C-alpha positions as MATLAB code, in Angstrom:
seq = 'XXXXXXXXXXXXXXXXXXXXXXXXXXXXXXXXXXXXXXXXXXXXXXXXXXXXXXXXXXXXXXXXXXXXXXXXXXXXXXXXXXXXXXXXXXXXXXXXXXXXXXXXXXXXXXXXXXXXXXXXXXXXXXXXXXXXXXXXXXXXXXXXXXXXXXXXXXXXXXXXXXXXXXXXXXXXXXXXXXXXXXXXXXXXXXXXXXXXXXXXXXXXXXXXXXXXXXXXXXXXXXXXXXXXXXXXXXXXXXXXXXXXXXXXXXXXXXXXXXXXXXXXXXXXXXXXXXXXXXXXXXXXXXXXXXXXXXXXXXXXXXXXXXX';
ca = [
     -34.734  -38.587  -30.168;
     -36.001  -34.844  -30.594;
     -36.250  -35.926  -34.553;
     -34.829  -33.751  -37.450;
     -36.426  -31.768  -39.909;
     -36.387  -33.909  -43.394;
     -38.682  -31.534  -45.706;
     -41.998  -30.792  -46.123;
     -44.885  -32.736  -47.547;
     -47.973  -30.804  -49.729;
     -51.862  -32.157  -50.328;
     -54.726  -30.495  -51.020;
     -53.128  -27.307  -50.187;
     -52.316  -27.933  -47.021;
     -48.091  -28.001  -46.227;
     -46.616  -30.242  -43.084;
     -43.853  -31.088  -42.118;
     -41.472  -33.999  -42.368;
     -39.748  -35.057  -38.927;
     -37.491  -38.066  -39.121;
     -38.022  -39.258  -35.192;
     -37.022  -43.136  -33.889;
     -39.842  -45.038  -32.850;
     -42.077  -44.861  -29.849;
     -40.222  -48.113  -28.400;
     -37.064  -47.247  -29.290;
     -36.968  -43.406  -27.621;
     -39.280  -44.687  -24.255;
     -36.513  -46.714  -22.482;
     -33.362  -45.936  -21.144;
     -31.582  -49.240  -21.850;
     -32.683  -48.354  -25.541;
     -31.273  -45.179  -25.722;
     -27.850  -46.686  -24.255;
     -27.734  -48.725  -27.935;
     -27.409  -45.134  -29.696;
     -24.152  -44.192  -31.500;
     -22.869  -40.706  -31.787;
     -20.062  -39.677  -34.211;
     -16.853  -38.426  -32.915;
     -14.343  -35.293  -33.760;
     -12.642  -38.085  -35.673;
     -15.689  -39.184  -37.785;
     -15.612  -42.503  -36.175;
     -18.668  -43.901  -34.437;
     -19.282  -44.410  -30.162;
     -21.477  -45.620  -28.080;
     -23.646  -43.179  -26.366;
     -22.867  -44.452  -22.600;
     -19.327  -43.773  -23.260;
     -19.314  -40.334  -23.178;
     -22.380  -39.254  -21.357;
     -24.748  -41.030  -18.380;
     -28.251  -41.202  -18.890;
     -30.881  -41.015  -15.950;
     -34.801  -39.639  -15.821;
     -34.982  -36.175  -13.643;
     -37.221  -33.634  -14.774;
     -36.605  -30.157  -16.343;
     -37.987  -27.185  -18.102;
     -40.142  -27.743  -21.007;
     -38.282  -24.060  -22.108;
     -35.754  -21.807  -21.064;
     -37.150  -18.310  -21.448;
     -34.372  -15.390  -21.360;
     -33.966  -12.012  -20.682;
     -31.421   -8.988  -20.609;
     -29.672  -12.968  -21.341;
     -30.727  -14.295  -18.575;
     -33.240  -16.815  -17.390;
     -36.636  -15.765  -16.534;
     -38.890  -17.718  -14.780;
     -42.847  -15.844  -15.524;
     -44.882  -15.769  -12.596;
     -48.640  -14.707  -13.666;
     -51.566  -13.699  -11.491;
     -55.017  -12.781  -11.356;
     -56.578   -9.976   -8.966;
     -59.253  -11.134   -6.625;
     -62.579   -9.789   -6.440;
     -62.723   -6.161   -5.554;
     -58.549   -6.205   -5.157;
     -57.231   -3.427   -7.311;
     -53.737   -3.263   -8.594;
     -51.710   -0.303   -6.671;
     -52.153   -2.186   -3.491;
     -51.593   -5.866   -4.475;
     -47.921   -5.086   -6.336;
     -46.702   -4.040   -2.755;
     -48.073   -7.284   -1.684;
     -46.682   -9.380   -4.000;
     -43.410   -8.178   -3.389;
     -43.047   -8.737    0.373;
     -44.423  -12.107   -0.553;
     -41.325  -12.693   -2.679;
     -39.238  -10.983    0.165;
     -40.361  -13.844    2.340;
     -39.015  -16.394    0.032;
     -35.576  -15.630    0.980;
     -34.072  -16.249   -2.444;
     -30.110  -16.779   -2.806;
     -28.007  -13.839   -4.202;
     -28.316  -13.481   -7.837;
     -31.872  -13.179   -8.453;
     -33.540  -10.096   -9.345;
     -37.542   -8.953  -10.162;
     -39.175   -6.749  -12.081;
     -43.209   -5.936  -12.830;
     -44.657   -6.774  -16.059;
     -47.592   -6.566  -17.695;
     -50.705   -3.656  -16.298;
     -48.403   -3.466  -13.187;
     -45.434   -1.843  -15.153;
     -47.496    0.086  -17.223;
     -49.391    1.312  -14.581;
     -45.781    2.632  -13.059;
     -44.975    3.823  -16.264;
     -48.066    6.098  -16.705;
     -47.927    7.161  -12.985;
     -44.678    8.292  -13.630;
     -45.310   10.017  -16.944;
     -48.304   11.375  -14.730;
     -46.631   12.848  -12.387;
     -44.057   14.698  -14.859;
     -46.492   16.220  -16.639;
     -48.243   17.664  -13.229;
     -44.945   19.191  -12.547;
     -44.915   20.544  -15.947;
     -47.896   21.781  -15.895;
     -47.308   23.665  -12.260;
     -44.132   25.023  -13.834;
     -45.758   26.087  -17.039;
     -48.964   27.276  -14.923;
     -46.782   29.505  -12.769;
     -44.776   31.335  -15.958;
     -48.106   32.283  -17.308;
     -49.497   34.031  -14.507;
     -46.020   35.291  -13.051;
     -46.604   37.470  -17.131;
     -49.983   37.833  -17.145;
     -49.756   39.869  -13.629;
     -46.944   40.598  -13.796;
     -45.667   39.629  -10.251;
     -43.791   36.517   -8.889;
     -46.077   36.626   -5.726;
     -49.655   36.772   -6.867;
     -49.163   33.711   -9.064;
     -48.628   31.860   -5.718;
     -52.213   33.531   -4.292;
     -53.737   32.074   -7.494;
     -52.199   28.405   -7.285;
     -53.540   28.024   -3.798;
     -56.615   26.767   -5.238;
     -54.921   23.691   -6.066;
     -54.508   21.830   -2.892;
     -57.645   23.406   -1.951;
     -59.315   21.654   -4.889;
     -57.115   18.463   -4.108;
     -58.628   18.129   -0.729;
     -61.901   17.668   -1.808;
     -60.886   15.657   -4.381;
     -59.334   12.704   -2.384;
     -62.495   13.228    0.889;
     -64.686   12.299   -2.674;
     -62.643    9.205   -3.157;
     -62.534    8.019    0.121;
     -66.166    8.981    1.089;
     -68.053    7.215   -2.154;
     -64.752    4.340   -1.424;
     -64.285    4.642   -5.274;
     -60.440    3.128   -6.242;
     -58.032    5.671   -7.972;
     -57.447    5.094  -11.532;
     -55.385    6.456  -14.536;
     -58.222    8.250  -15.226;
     -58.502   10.012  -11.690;
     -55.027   10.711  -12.290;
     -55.322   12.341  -15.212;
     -58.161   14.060  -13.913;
     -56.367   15.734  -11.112;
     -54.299   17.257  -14.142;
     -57.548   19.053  -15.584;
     -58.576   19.909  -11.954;
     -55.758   22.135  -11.546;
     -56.816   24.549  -14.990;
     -60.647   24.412  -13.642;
     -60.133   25.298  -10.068;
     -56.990   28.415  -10.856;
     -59.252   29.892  -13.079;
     -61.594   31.059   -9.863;
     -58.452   32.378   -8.129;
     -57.456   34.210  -11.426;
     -61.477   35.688  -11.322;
     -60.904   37.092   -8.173;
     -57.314   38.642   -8.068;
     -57.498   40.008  -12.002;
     -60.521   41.990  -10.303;
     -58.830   42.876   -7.019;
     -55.941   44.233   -9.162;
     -58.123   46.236  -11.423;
     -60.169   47.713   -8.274;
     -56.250   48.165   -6.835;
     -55.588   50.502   -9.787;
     -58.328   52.680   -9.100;
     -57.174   53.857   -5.549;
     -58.319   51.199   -2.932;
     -56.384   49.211   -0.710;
     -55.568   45.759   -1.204;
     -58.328   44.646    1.890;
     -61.002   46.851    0.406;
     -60.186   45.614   -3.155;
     -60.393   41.984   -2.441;
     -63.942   42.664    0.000;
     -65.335   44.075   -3.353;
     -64.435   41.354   -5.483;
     -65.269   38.494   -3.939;
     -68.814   39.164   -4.010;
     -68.548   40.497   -7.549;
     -66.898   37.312   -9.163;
     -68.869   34.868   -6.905;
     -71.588   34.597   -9.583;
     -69.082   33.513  -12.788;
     -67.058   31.197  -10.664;
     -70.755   29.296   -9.415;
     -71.921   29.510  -12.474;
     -68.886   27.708  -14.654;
     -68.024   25.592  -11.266;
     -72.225   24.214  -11.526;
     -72.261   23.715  -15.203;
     -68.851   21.694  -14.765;
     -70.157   20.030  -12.425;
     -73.168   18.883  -13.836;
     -71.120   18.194  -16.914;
     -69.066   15.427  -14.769;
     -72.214   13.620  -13.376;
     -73.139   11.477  -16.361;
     -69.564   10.422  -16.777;
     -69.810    9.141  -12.714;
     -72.758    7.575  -12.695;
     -72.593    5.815  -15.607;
     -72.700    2.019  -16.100;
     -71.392    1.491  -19.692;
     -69.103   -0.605  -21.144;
     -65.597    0.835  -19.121;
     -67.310    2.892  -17.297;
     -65.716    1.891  -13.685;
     -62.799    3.184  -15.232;
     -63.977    6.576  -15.926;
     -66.026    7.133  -12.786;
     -63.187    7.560  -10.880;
     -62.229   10.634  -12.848;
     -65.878   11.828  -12.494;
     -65.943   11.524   -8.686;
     -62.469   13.474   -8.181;
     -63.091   16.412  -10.207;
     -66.840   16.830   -8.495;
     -65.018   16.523   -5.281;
     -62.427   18.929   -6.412;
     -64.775   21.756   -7.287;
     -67.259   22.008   -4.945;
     -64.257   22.010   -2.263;
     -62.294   24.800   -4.329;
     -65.520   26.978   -4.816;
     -66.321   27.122   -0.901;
     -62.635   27.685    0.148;
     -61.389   29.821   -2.751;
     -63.675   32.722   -1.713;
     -62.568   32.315    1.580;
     -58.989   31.623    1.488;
     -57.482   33.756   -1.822;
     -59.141   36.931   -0.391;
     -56.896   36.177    3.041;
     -53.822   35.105    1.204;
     -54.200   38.013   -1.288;
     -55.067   40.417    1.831;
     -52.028   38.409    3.859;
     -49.249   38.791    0.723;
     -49.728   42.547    0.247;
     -49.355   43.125    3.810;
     -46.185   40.995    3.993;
     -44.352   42.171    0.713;
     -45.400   46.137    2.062;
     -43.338   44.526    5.190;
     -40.930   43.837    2.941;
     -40.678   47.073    1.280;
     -40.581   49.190    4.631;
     -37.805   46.738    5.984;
     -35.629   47.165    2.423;
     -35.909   51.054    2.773;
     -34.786   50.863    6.361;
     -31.946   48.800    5.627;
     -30.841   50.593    2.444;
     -31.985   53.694    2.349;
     -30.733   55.159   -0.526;
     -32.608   52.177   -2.690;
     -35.695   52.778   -4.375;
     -35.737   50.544   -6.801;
     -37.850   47.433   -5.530;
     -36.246   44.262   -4.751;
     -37.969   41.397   -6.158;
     -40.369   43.579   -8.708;
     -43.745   45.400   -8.409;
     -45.689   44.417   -5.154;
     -49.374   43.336   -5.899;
     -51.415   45.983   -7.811;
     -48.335   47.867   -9.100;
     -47.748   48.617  -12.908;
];
């Protein structure tokens, strides 16, 4: 019925193929196909409706398999102005409300599971990059607290990052996502401005308050300048309207956001917190000596400004 490969048949070229196939007639009627033989274990020869019962029901064209077992592909096309994060959600408490018997299981393929795999990749490489962020500056001042002053400029940045997305209603992307990654190198590097100055002004005799009152004003002009030139630098890639260029605009639009948030809060807030941290380790300090007061050696390692 299905017909058997015979061979294969060559002109001009061109190869086909050979199917040995009964007839039209002879394959279209049941009462035909109740004529056919099969051979048995024995070699000998039956009659088809003696060992099997032939009726028309449908079925699948295919049986597609997985993990081996059947998969049944559901595709699916976004609406206009639908974007992907929100319409997996969706899709699942629509196959929630199917109420399917025990036994069957789902899985995203396709954008949606490589947009899971790349927001999870994403997100492991932020947390590397806080981890590797922190090491650096924990040696480069050589103090486990004023790292912390310095990161604060991150969820400053981040604040102004998502207001940008949600003001100009611009969707977040892999791009954006990436894009928070470089935010977090452009924003520190204002909070590293200010406290690499307060520490050197701390070495010459002043007081953490009156160090960080003389270098805010100081390092204001390098962190506008950089933060306006980056800034500028991110425009074109915004409000462009190239070829892919809705995916890149979301990037542009965070990391605008980002900085001009970072630049008005990071003078204000990293002076306080630097200010803030001195006071409370000094706490610290005073509290360790009246507990054990034969200790001199400090605790947790050289407060902020110490060598």
């Amino acid at each position: 019925i299905g017909g058997l490969d015979a061979g294969g048949f060559e002109e001009n070229g061109y190869r086909s193929d050979i199917r040995v196939q009964l007839e039209e007639s002879q394959r279209s009627d049941i009462d035909r196909l109740n004529l056919l033989q099969v051979r048995a274990n024995s070699g000998s020869l039956v009659d088809l409706p003696s060992v099997a019962s032939l009726k028309i029901a449908s079925g699948p064209a295919q049986i597609d398999r997985q993990n081996r077992s059947r998969r049944i592909s559901i595709f699916a096309n976004l609406p206009k102005g639908a974007t992907l994060g929100p319409a997996v959600p969706t899709i699942d408490a629509m196959v929630v409300d199917l109420n399917l018997a025990p036994g069957y299981s789902g899985s995203h393929e396709g954008q949606a599971k490589r947009m899971k795999e790349s927001s999870t990749a994403i997100g492991t490489a932020f947390m590397l990059a806080l981890a590797a962020l922190y090491m650096i500056l924990a040696s480069q001042f050589n103090s486990f607290a004023q790292p912390a002053v310095v990161m604060l400029t991150a969820p400053l940045s981040f604040v102004g990052a998502f207001a940008a997305l949600a003001l100009t209603q611009t969707p977040s992307s892999m791009f954006a996502q990436i894009g928070m990654i470089a935010l977090m190198g452009l924003v520190m590097k204002n909070g590293i401005l200010l406290v690499d100055y307060a520490n050197l002004l701390r070495d010459q005799g002043l007081s953490a308050t009156e160090a960080i009152r003389k270098a805010a004003p100081v390092r204001m002009r390098p962190v506008l300048m950089t933060q306006v030139a980056t800034i500028m630098g991110m425009v074109p890639v915004t409000i462009s309207s190239s070829d892919g260029a809705e995916f890149r605009a979301p990037m542009g639009v965070l990391v605008i956001g980002g900085l001009l948030s970072s630049t008005i809060l990071t003078l204000v807030v990293v002076p306080a917190a630097y200010s803030l941290m001195d006071q409370g380790l000094a706490s610290i300090q005073r509290f360790r000596k009246y507990i054990f007061p034969n200790t001199s050696t400090p605790l947790h390692g050289p407060a902020i400004g110490e060598d």
